[in-house]
Coordinates of C-alpha atoms and ligand atoms in Angstrom, one line a residue:
Chain Q
X1 CA 15.1 22.5 7.6
X2 CA 12.1 22.2 9.8
X3 CA 12.7 18.4 9.7
X4 CA 14.0 16.9 12.9
X5 CA 17.5 15.5 12.9
X6 CA 17.3 11.9 11.8
X7 CA 21.0 11.5 11.1
X8 CA 22.2 10.6 14.5
X9 CA 22.1 7.1 16.1
X10 CA 18.8 6.1 17.6
X11 CA 18.3 5.8 21.3
X12 CA 19.3 2.5 23.0
X13 CA 15.7 1.3 22.8
X14 CA 12.5 2.3 21.1
X15 CA 9.1 1.3 22.4
X16 CA 6.0 2.1 20.5
X17 CA 2.4 1.0 19.7
X18 CA 0.3 0.9 16.6
X19 CA -3.4 0.3 16.4
X20 CA -4.2 -1.0 12.9
X21 CA -7.5 -1.7 11.2
X22 CA -8.3 -5.2 10.2
X23 CA -7.6 -4.6 6.6
X24 CA -4.9 -6.5 4.7
X25 CA -4.2 -3.4 2.6
X26 CA -2.4 -1.8 5.5
X27 CA 0.0 -4.7 6.0
X28 CA 2.5 -3.8 3.3
X29 CA 2.8 -0.2 4.6
X30 CA 3.0 -1.2 8.2
X31 CA 5.7 -3.9 7.5
X32 CA 7.6 -1.3 5.4
X33 CA 7.5 1.2 8.2
X34 CA 8.6 -1.4 10.8
X35 CA 11.4 -2.6 8.6
X36 CA 12.8 0.9 8.3
X37 CA 12.7 1.2 12.1
X38 CA 14.7 -2.0 12.4
X39 CA 17.2 -0.8 9.8
X40 CA 17.9 2.2 12.0
X41 CA 18.9 -0.4 14.7
X42 CA 21.3 -2.1 12.3
X43 CA 19.1 -5.0 11.3
X44 CA 19.9 -5.9 7.7
X45 CA 20.2 -8.7 5.2
X46 CA 17.9 -11.7 5.2
X47 CA 17.2 -11.3 8.9
X48 CA 15.4 -8.1 8.0
X49 CA 14.1 -8.7 4.4
X50 CA 13.1 -12.4 4.9
X51 CA 12.7 -13.3 8.6
X52 CA 11.2 -10.1 9.8
X53 CA 9.2 -9.0 6.8
X54 CA 7.6 -12.3 6.1
X55 CA 7.1 -13.3 9.7
X56 CA 5.5 -9.9 10.5
X57 CA 3.3 -10.0 7.4
X58 CA 2.0 -13.4 8.4
X59 CA 1.3 -12.5 12.0
X60 CA -0.6 -9.3 11.0
X61 CA -2.6 -11.2 8.3
X62 CA -3.6 -13.9 10.8
X63 CA -4.6 -11.3 13.5
X64 CA -6.7 -9.4 10.9
X65 CA -8.3 -12.2 9.0
X66 CA -8.6 -15.1 11.5
X67 CA -8.5 -13.3 14.8
X68 CA -10.7 -10.4 13.9
X69 CA -12.5 -12.2 11.1
X70 CA -11.9 -9.1 8.9
X71 CA -14.4 -7.3 11.1
X72 CA -13.8 -3.6 10.4
X73 CA -14.8 -2.8 13.9
X74 CA -11.9 -4.7 15.3
X75 CA -8.4 -3.5 15.6
X76 CA -5.0 -5.1 15.8
X77 CA -2.7 -3.8 18.5
X78 CA 1.0 -4.0 17.8
X79 CA 3.5 -3.3 20.6
X80 CA 7.1 -3.1 19.6
X81 CA 10.3 -3.0 21.7
X82 CA 13.3 -2.5 19.5
X83 CA 17.0 -2.4 20.4
X84 CA 20.2 -3.2 18.6
X85 CA 20.1 -6.7 20.0
X86 CA 16.6 -7.7 19.1
X87 CA 13.1 -6.7 18.3
X88 CA 10.2 -7.9 20.3
X89 CA 6.7 -7.5 18.9
X90 CA 3.4 -8.3 20.6
X91 CA 0.4 -8.6 18.3
X92 CA -3.0 -8.7 19.9
X93 CA -6.3 -9.2 18.1
X94 CA -9.9 -9.0 19.3
X95 CA -10.8 -12.6 18.4
X96 CA -11.4 -15.6 20.6
X97 CA -8.1 -17.2 19.7
X98 CA -7.2 -20.7 18.6
X99 CA -5.0 -23.6 19.6
X100 CA -1.6 -23.0 18.0
X101 CA -0.4 -26.4 19.2
X102 CA -2.6 -28.1 16.6
X103 CA -1.2 -27.0 13.3
X104 CA -0.3 -29.6 10.7
X105 CA 3.2 -29.5 9.3
X106 CA 2.9 -28.1 5.8
X107 CA 6.2 -29.6 4.7
X108 CA 5.0 -33.2 4.9
X109 CA 4.6 -34.7 1.5
X110 CA 0.9 -35.1 1.8
X111 CA 0.5 -31.4 2.7
X112 CA 2.8 -30.0 0.1
X113 CA 0.3 -29.1 -2.5
X114 CA -2.2 -27.6 -0.1
X115 CA -2.9 -24.0 -0.7
X116 CA -2.9 -23.0 2.9
X117 CA -1.4 -23.9 6.2
X118 CA 2.0 -22.3 5.9
X119 CA 1.5 -19.2 8.0
X120 CA 2.2 -20.3 11.5
X121 CA 4.9 -22.6 10.2
X122 CA 6.7 -19.7 8.7
X123 CA 6.2 -17.5 11.8
X124 CA 7.8 -20.3 13.9
X125 CA 10.6 -20.9 11.4
X126 CA 11.5 -17.3 10.7
X127 CA 11.3 -15.8 14.2
X128 CA 13.6 -16.7 17.1
X129 CA 10.8 -16.9 19.7
X130 CA 7.1 -17.2 19.2
X131 CA 4.8 -17.4 22.2
X132 CA 1.0 -17.4 22.0
X133 CA -1.0 -16.5 25.1
X134 CA -3.3 -19.2 26.4
X135 CA -6.3 -18.0 24.4
X136 CA -4.3 -17.7 21.2
X137 CA -5.4 -14.1 20.4
X138 CA -2.0 -12.6 21.4
X139 CA 1.4 -13.6 20.2
X140 CA 4.8 -12.3 21.2
X141 CA 7.6 -12.6 18.7
X142 CA 11.3 -12.0 19.2
X143 CA 13.8 -11.7 16.4
X144 CA 17.4 -11.2 17.3
X145 CA 19.6 -9.0 15.1
X146 CA 22.3 -11.6 14.7
X147 CA 21.5 -15.0 13.4
X148 CA 22.8 -16.9 16.4
X149 CA 21.3 -20.2 15.4
X150 CA 19.2 -22.3 13.1
X151 CA 19.1 -22.1 9.3
X152 CA 22.5 -23.8 8.5
X153 CA 23.3 -21.8 5.5
X154 CA 26.3 -21.3 3.2
X155 CA 28.0 -18.7 5.4
Chain G
X1 CA 2.5 -4.2 -6.4
X2 CA 1.6 -4.8 -10.0
X3 CA 1.8 -7.5 -12.7
X4 CA 3.0 -7.2 -16.3
X5 CA 2.1 -10.0 -18.7
X6 CA 3.8 -10.6 -22.0
X7 CA 3.9 -13.4 -24.4
X8 CA 7.2 -15.1 -25.4
X9 CA 7.1 -17.9 -28.0
X10 CA 3.8 -19.3 -26.7
X11 CA 4.7 -18.8 -23.0
X12 CA 2.8 -16.4 -20.9
X13 CA 5.4 -14.5 -18.8
X14 CA 4.2 -12.7 -15.7
X15 CA 6.4 -10.2 -13.9
X16 CA 5.5 -9.6 -10.3
X17 CA 6.6 -6.1 -9.2
X18 CA 6.6 -5.6 -5.4
X19 CA 5.1 -7.9 -2.8
X20 CA 3.0 -10.9 -3.5
X21 CA 0.9 -11.1 -0.3
X22 CA -2.6 -11.5 1.0
X23 CA -3.7 -8.1 -0.1
X24 CA -3.0 -8.6 -3.8
X25 CA -2.5 -12.2 -4.6
X26 CA -6.1 -12.5 -6.0
X27 CA -5.1 -10.2 -8.9
X28 CA -2.3 -12.5 -9.9
X29 CA -4.5 -15.5 -9.6
X30 CA -7.2 -14.0 -11.7
X31 CA -4.8 -12.8 -14.4
X32 CA -3.3 -16.3 -14.8
X33 CA -6.7 -18.1 -14.7
X34 CA -8.0 -15.8 -17.4
X35 CA -5.1 -16.7 -19.6
X36 CA -5.6 -20.4 -18.8
X37 CA -9.3 -20.0 -19.7
X38 CA -8.3 -18.3 -22.9
X39 CA -6.4 -21.4 -24.0
X40 CA -2.8 -20.7 -22.8
X41 CA -0.9 -23.6 -21.3
X42 CA 2.6 -22.5 -20.6
X43 CA 3.3 -20.0 -17.9
X44 CA 6.4 -18.4 -16.4
X45 CA 6.4 -16.2 -13.4
X46 CA 9.4 -14.0 -13.1
X47 CA 10.3 -12.8 -9.6
X48 CA 13.2 -10.4 -10.6
X49 CA 11.3 -7.4 -9.2
X50 CA 9.5 -9.1 -6.3
X51 CA 10.1 -8.1 -2.7
X52 CA 8.7 -10.7 -0.5
X53 CA 6.0 -13.4 -0.7
X54 CA 3.9 -14.5 2.2
X55 CA 2.1 -17.8 2.8
X56 CA -0.9 -16.8 0.9
X57 CA 1.2 -15.7 -2.0
X58 CA 2.8 -19.2 -1.9
X59 CA -0.6 -20.7 -1.7
X60 CA -1.7 -18.9 -4.9
X61 CA 1.4 -20.3 -6.7
X62 CA 0.6 -23.8 -5.5
X63 CA -3.0 -23.5 -6.5
X64 CA -2.2 -22.1 -10.0
X65 CA 0.4 -24.8 -10.6
X66 CA -2.3 -27.4 -9.8
X67 CA -4.9 -25.8 -12.1
X68 CA -2.5 -25.4 -14.9
X69 CA -1.3 -29.0 -14.6
X70 CA -4.9 -30.2 -14.7
X71 CA -5.3 -28.6 -18.1
X72 CA -2.1 -30.3 -19.3
X73 CA 0.0 -27.1 -18.9
X74 CA 3.0 -26.2 -16.9
X75 CA 4.0 -23.3 -14.5
X76 CA 7.6 -22.4 -14.2
X77 CA 9.3 -19.9 -11.9
X78 CA 12.4 -17.8 -12.5
X79 CA 14.7 -15.3 -10.9
X80 CA 14.1 -16.0 -7.2
X81 CA 16.5 -13.9 -5.1
X82 CA 18.3 -15.5 -2.2
X83 CA 15.4 -14.7 0.3
X84 CA 12.8 -16.2 -2.0
X85 CA 15.0 -19.3 -2.6
X86 CA 15.2 -19.7 1.1
X87 CA 11.5 -19.3 1.5
X88 CA 10.9 -22.1 -1.1
X89 CA 13.4 -24.3 0.6
X90 CA 12.0 -23.8 4.1
X91 CA 8.5 -24.7 2.9
X92 CA 9.9 -27.5 0.7
X93 CA 8.1 -25.9 -2.2
X94 CA 11.3 -26.0 -4.2
X95 CA 10.5 -29.7 -4.7
X96 CA 7.1 -28.9 -6.2
X97 CA 8.0 -26.2 -8.7
X98 CA 10.3 -26.1 -11.8
X99 CA 12.5 -23.2 -10.7
X100 CA 15.0 -21.7 -13.2
X101 CA 17.8 -19.3 -12.4
X102 CA 17.0 -17.0 -15.3
X103 CA 14.1 -16.2 -17.6
X104 CA 16.1 -17.5 -20.5
X105 CA 16.8 -20.8 -18.8
X106 CA 13.1 -21.2 -18.0
X107 CA 12.0 -20.4 -21.5
X108 CA 14.5 -22.9 -23.0
X109 CA 12.8 -26.2 -23.8
X110 CA 9.4 -25.1 -22.5
Chain M
X1 CA -18.1 -20.1 7.6
X2 CA -16.1 -18.9 10.5
X3 CA -16.5 -15.4 9.1
X4 CA -18.8 -13.0 11.0
X5 CA -22.0 -12.0 9.3
X6 CA -21.2 -8.9 7.4
X7 CA -24.4 -8.9 5.3
X8 CA -26.6 -7.0 7.6
X9 CA -27.0 -3.3 8.0
X10 CA -24.3 -1.7 10.2
X11 CA -25.3 -0.2 13.6
X12 CA -26.6 3.4 13.7
X13 CA -23.1 4.7 14.5
X14 CA -19.6 3.4 14.6
X15 CA -16.9 5.0 16.7
X16 CA -13.3 3.8 16.4
X17 CA -9.7 4.8 16.7
X18 CA -6.5 4.1 14.7
X19 CA -3.0 4.8 15.7
X20 CA -0.9 5.1 12.6
X21 CA 2.9 5.4 12.1
X22 CA 4.2 8.5 10.5
X23 CA 4.8 6.8 7.2
X24 CA 3.1 7.9 4.0
X25 CA 3.1 4.2 2.8
X26 CA 0.2 3.5 5.2
X27 CA -2.0 6.3 3.9
X28 CA -3.3 4.4 0.9
X29 CA -4.3 1.4 2.9
X30 CA -5.8 3.5 5.7
X31 CA -7.8 5.6 3.3
X32 CA -9.0 2.4 1.5
X33 CA -10.1 0.9 4.8
X34 CA -11.9 4.1 5.9
X35 CA -13.6 4.4 2.5
X36 CA -15.0 0.9 2.8
X37 CA -16.4 1.7 6.2
X38 CA -18.1 4.8 4.8
X39 CA -19.5 2.7 1.9
X40 CA -21.2 0.5 4.5
X41 CA -23.0 3.6 5.7
X42 CA -24.2 4.4 2.2
X43 CA -21.6 7.0 1.3
X44 CA -21.0 6.8 -2.4
X45 CA -20.2 8.7 -5.6
X46 CA -17.8 11.6 -5.6
X47 CA -18.6 12.4 -2.0
X48 CA -16.8 9.2 -1.2
X49 CA -14.2 8.8 -4.0
X50 CA -13.2 12.5 -4.3
X51 CA -14.2 14.5 -1.2
X52 CA -13.5 11.8 1.4
X53 CA -10.5 10.0 -0.1
X54 CA -8.6 13.1 -1.2
X55 CA -9.4 15.1 1.9
X56 CA -8.5 12.3 4.2
X57 CA -5.2 11.5 2.3
X58 CA -4.2 15.2 2.6
X59 CA -4.9 15.4 6.3
X60 CA -3.0 12.2 7.1
X61 CA 0.0 13.3 5.0
X62 CA 0.1 16.7 6.7
X63 CA -0.1 15.1 10.1
X64 CA 2.7 12.6 9.3
X65 CA 5.0 14.8 7.4
X66 CA 4.6 18.3 8.8
X67 CA 3.1 17.6 12.2
X68 CA 5.3 14.7 13.1
X69 CA 8.2 15.6 10.8
X70 CA 8.2 12.0 9.5
X71 CA 9.6 11.1 12.9
X72 CA 9.1 7.4 13.2
X73 CA 8.7 7.7 16.9
X74 CA 5.6 9.8 16.5
X75 CA 2.2 8.5 15.8
X76 CA -1.0 9.9 14.2
X77 CA -4.2 9.3 16.1
X78 CA -7.4 9.0 14.1
X79 CA -10.7 9.1 15.8
X80 CA -13.8 8.4 13.6
X81 CA -17.5 8.8 14.3
X82 CA -19.5 7.4 11.4
X83 CA -23.2 7.4 10.8
X84 CA -25.5 7.4 7.8
X85 CA -25.7 11.2 8.0
X86 CA -22.1 12.1 8.3
X87 CA -18.6 11.1 9.1
X88 CA -16.5 13.0 11.6
X89 CA -12.8 12.4 11.8
X90 CA -10.4 13.9 14.3
X91 CA -6.7 13.6 13.4
X92 CA -4.1 14.4 16.0
X93 CA -0.4 14.6 15.5
X94 CA 2.4 15.0 18.0
X95 CA 3.8 18.2 16.5
X96 CA 3.8 21.7 17.7
X97 CA 1.2 22.8 15.2
X98 CA 1.0 25.8 12.8
X99 CA -1.3 28.7 12.0
X100 CA -3.9 27.4 9.5
X101 CA -5.2 30.9 9.1
X102 CA -2.2 31.9 7.1
X103 CA -2.2 29.7 4.1
X104 CA -2.0 31.4 0.7
X105 CA -4.7 30.7 -1.9
X106 CA -3.2 28.3 -4.4
X107 CA -5.7 29.2 -7.1
X108 CA -4.5 32.8 -7.5
X109 CA -2.8 33.2 -10.8
X110 CA 0.6 33.9 -9.2
X111 CA 0.4 30.7 -7.2
X112 CA -0.9 28.4 -9.9
X113 CA 2.4 27.0 -11.0
X114 CA 3.8 26.4 -7.5
X115 CA 4.4 22.8 -6.7
X116 CA 3.0 22.9 -3.2
X117 CA 0.4 24.7 -1.1
X118 CA -2.8 22.9 -2.2
X119 CA -3.2 20.5 0.7
X120 CA -5.1 22.7 3.2
X121 CA -7.0 24.3 0.4
X122 CA -8.2 20.9 -0.8
X123 CA -9.1 19.8 2.8
X124 CA -11.2 23.0 3.2
X125 CA -12.8 22.7 -0.3
X126 CA -13.6 19.0 -0.1
X127 CA -14.8 18.7 3.5
X128 CA -18.0 20.3 4.9
X129 CA -16.4 21.3 8.2
X130 CA -12.7 21.8 9.0
X131 CA -11.7 22.9 12.5
X132 CA -8.2 23.1 13.8
X133 CA -7.5 23.3 17.5
X134 CA -5.7 26.4 18.7
X135 CA -2.2 24.8 18.4
X136 CA -2.9 23.5 15.0
X137 CA -1.8 19.9 15.7
X138 CA -5.3 18.5 15.8
X139 CA -8.0 18.9 13.1
X140 CA -11.6 17.8 13.2
X141 CA -13.3 17.2 9.8
X142 CA -16.9 16.6 9.0
X143 CA -18.2 15.2 5.7
X144 CA -21.9 14.8 5.3
X145 CA -23.2 11.9 3.2
X146 CA -25.4 14.1 1.1
X147 CA -24.0 17.0 -0.7
X148 CA -26.2 19.6 0.8
X149 CA -24.3 22.6 -0.5
X150 CA -21.3 24.0 -2.4
X151 CA -19.8 22.7 -5.6
X152 CA -22.5 23.9 -8.0
X153 CA -22.2 21.0 -10.4
X154 CA -24.2 19.7 -13.3
X155 CA -26.7 17.6 -11.3
Chain Z
X1 CA 0.2 1.9 -7.8
X2 CA 2.5 1.5 -10.8
X3 CA 3.5 3.2 -14.0
X4 CA 3.7 1.8 -17.5
X5 CA 5.6 3.8 -20.1
X6 CA 5.3 3.3 -23.9
X7 CA 6.3 5.2 -26.9
X8 CA 3.8 6.3 -29.5
X9 CA 5.0 8.2 -32.6
X10 CA 7.6 10.1 -30.6
X11 CA 5.4 10.7 -27.6
X12 CA 6.2 9.1 -24.3
X13 CA 2.9 7.8 -22.9
X14 CA 2.8 7.1 -19.2
X15 CA -0.1 5.2 -17.7
X16 CA -0.7 5.7 -14.0
X17 CA -2.4 2.7 -12.3
X18 CA -3.8 3.3 -8.9
X19 CA -3.3 6.4 -6.7
X20 CA -0.8 9.2 -7.4
X21 CA -0.1 10.4 -3.9
X22 CA 2.7 11.4 -1.6
X23 CA 3.9 7.9 -1.1
X24 CA 4.7 7.2 -4.7
X25 CA 4.8 10.4 -6.8
X26 CA 8.6 10.4 -6.7
X27 CA 8.6 7.3 -8.9
X28 CA 6.6 9.1 -11.6
X29 CA 8.7 12.2 -11.4
X30 CA 11.9 10.2 -11.7
X31 CA 10.6 8.2 -14.6
X32 CA 9.6 11.2 -16.6
X33 CA 12.7 13.2 -15.8
X34 CA 14.9 10.3 -16.9
X35 CA 13.1 10.3 -20.3
X36 CA 13.5 14.1 -20.5
X37 CA 17.2 13.7 -19.8
X38 CA 17.3 11.1 -22.5
X39 CA 16.1 13.6 -25.0
X40 CA 12.4 13.0 -25.1
X41 CA 10.2 16.1 -25.3
X42 CA 6.6 15.1 -25.8
X43 CA 4.8 13.5 -22.9
X44 CA 1.3 12.3 -22.3
X45 CA 0.1 11.0 -18.9
X46 CA -3.0 8.8 -19.2
X47 CA -5.2 8.7 -16.1
X48 CA -7.6 6.0 -17.3
X49 CA -6.6 3.6 -14.5
X50 CA -5.9 6.2 -11.9
X51 CA -7.9 6.3 -8.6
X52 CA -7.2 9.5 -6.8
X53 CA -4.5 12.2 -6.9
X54 CA -3.5 14.2 -3.8
X55 CA -2.0 17.6 -3.6
X56 CA 1.5 16.3 -3.9
X57 CA 0.6 14.3 -6.9
X58 CA -0.8 17.5 -8.4
X59 CA 2.4 19.2 -7.4
X60 CA 4.5 16.7 -9.3
X61 CA 2.4 17.3 -12.4
X62 CA 3.0 21.0 -12.2
X63 CA 6.7 20.6 -11.6
X64 CA 7.1 18.1 -14.5
X65 CA 5.1 20.4 -16.8
X66 CA 7.4 23.3 -16.0
X67 CA 10.6 21.3 -16.5
X68 CA 9.4 19.9 -19.8
X69 CA 8.4 23.3 -21.0
X70 CA 11.9 24.6 -20.0
X71 CA 13.3 22.1 -22.4
X72 CA 11.0 23.2 -25.2
X73 CA 8.7 20.2 -24.7
X74 CA 5.1 19.7 -23.7
X75 CA 3.2 17.6 -21.2
X76 CA -0.4 16.7 -22.0
X77 CA -3.0 14.9 -19.8
X78 CA -5.7 12.5 -20.9
X79 CA -8.6 10.4 -19.6
X80 CA -9.4 12.2 -16.4
X81 CA -12.5 10.8 -14.9
X82 CA -15.2 13.0 -13.3
X83 CA -13.5 13.1 -9.9
X84 CA -10.2 14.1 -11.4
X85 CA -11.7 16.7 -13.7
X86 CA -13.4 18.2 -10.6
X87 CA -10.0 18.2 -8.8
X88 CA -8.3 20.1 -11.6
X89 CA -11.2 22.6 -11.8
X90 CA -11.2 23.2 -8.0
X91 CA -7.5 23.9 -8.0
X92 CA -7.8 25.8 -11.3
X93 CA -5.1 23.5 -12.7
X94 CA -7.3 22.8 -15.7
X95 CA -6.2 26.2 -16.9
X96 CA -2.5 25.2 -16.7
X97 CA -2.6 21.9 -18.5
X98 CA -3.5 20.7 -21.9
X99 CA -6.2 18.1 -21.0
X100 CA -7.6 15.8 -23.6
X101 CA -10.7 13.6 -23.3
X102 CA -9.0 10.7 -24.9
X103 CA -5.6 9.4 -25.5
X104 CA -6.2 9.6 -29.3
X105 CA -7.2 13.2 -29.0
X106 CA -4.1 14.0 -27.0
X107 CA -1.8 12.3 -29.5
X108 CA -3.4 14.0 -32.5
X109 CA -1.4 17.0 -33.5
X110 CA 1.2 16.6 -30.7
Ligands
ADP1 N1 -4.8 -14.9 15.4 C1 -5.6 -16.0 15.2 N2 -6.8 -16.1 15.7 C2 -7.6 -17.2 15.4 N3 -7.1 -18.2 14.6 C3 -5.9 -18.2 14.1 C4 -5.1 -17.0 14.3 N4 -3.9 -17.3 13.7 C5 -4.0 -18.4 13.1 N5 -5.2 -19.0 13.3 C6 -5.7 -20.3 12.9 O1 -4.6 -21.2 12.5 C7 -4.8 -21.7 11.2 C8 -3.5 -21.9 10.5 O2 -3.0 -20.6 10.2 P1 -1.8 -20.5 9.1 O3 -0.7 -21.5 9.5 O4 -1.4 -19.1 9.1 O5 -2.3 -21.1 7.7 P2 -3.5 -20.5 6.8 O6 -3.6 -19.0 7.0 O7 -3.1 -20.8 5.5 O8 -4.8 -21.3 7.2 C9 -5.8 -20.7 10.5 O9 -6.5 -21.4 9.5 C10 -6.6 -20.3 11.7 O10 -7.7 -21.2 11.8
ADP2 N1 -0.4 19.1 10.9 C1 0.4 20.1 10.6 N2 1.4 20.5 11.5 C2 2.2 21.5 11.2 N3 2.2 22.2 10.1 C3 1.3 21.9 9.2 C4 0.3 20.8 9.4 N4 -0.5 20.8 8.3 C5 0.0 21.7 7.5 N5 1.0 22.4 8.0 C6 1.7 23.6 7.4 O1 0.9 24.2 6.4 C7 1.6 24.3 5.2 C8 0.6 24.2 4.0 O2 0.2 22.9 3.9 P1 -0.5 22.4 2.6 O3 -1.6 23.3 2.2 O4 -0.9 20.9 2.8 O5 0.5 22.5 1.4 P2 1.9 21.8 1.2 O6 1.8 20.4 1.8 O7 2.1 21.6 -0.3 O8 3.0 22.6 1.8 C9 2.6 23.2 5.2 O9 3.7 23.6 4.4 C10 3.0 23.2 6.6 O10 4.0 24.2 7.0

């Protein structure tokens, strides 16, 4: 009764910001929240459950753990622009950055049984656009709602 | 997220409920390593009730598989949904693991 | 190795801000994060695990659900000032507020088997200071590290 | 957070792992109501592995207790740690529930 009407279609575009602590325990809740927002803009299927959820979880984990060094005094700023066409997310940490150009390919046979090194690969594989700033402490991701390319799959 | 462990004909079966991600993967790792320490050698992880897995979750699976093999054991995976299949294919980890469609198939001939 | 030194004593005071989505799924992670921060300032025992965790979870839930009506477009702003003496938390929602003066006592016999109505009672009981602004959409809580009063218990 | 249900001499025993709070209490409620619907009448919730409970978690317990009583059944609680005991005392809910120190004590004479 006192609840706002959430039945109608959402506005053409939503823009919002989160400031998250550098704590992996909030990743699951934040990704769950963001996924619901995307669902309201008709994102669904593996674009939502695989590409968005895994890509987003990776980016947040890297910002919290590598960028902010799990320093509880540092925050991760997430800026989201969401429409029916695409979601664009900018994730900024308070670290000194890194060189995203120099990341070994985890799918090479010699890297296959390494425990780490798949995060950035997955971000790049799952998202449609991935652009780090020069420092490497801010990344802008774009995921389009329709799978317009890549991942030649069965259908 | 939570894990349930059960024993089935000498195979330790672990069900992963929820996400297997950086915030909780250590629990799974510890659970399996404890069983390995306790003498168990055959492990099956069942992903029927798993949502998504991130790179550090994949890393734990790779690491466990290695440690189990070093002790002469084997780790099998079962019940990956379409998303998880794709994830394993994208990372080529489908070539590293014995992945069965069903729990029964995985248990057969273990 | 690349991790920052987290062994040393924390500074005299920490001041920080979170901007959380109106989603109950982030409450547990946020409370877990905040509890760890308090632990670094020597909060412990039931002051931490009961008074702080439950009081904080209640305040966040009320802000998200009642204040923001679970509206995904609205955020909850959490400002924390933390020292070895006390933690002060200001929680602001984007709602129109309410009258916190008019909340029935859930411990009266006739209210005992109601499902709801214990949130504000618990906040007031567990925290040392609870002050709502005039509108009722912003609350400032103080919890001192030492139990200086109230809750006559065994020790 | 997760729940494990088991049956012990006609009593449905539910273990609550983690927090019982607004984000997850519906799961507990549904689980118990399903069992009630299925004809079960004796319920024990074991809080050995529970962290904290918020007001909506308490509300679910009150609501379940009522619904079970309406069907002629009973809900008992066991293994509340010091924090949880205090929480029940502050809210006077200790007067509403049958609270046992241990699981065994709760099961005895159910
Ligand atoms: N936001 C960031 N800030 C600083 N370094 C980062 C950031 N993101 C990633 N890195 C660096 O890139 C490396 C590769 O990351 P990733 O591909 O996610 O694999 P992994 O996490 O397994 O090391 C990390 O080890 C880290 O050194
Ligand atoms: N931040 C808030 N904004 C608006 N209303 C609130 C807020 N916090 C609490 N309330 C109101 O106060 C009432 C009592 O809250 P509470 O004591 O937590 O019990 P319950 O959540 O079980 O209703 C709520 O039902 C709600 O109407």
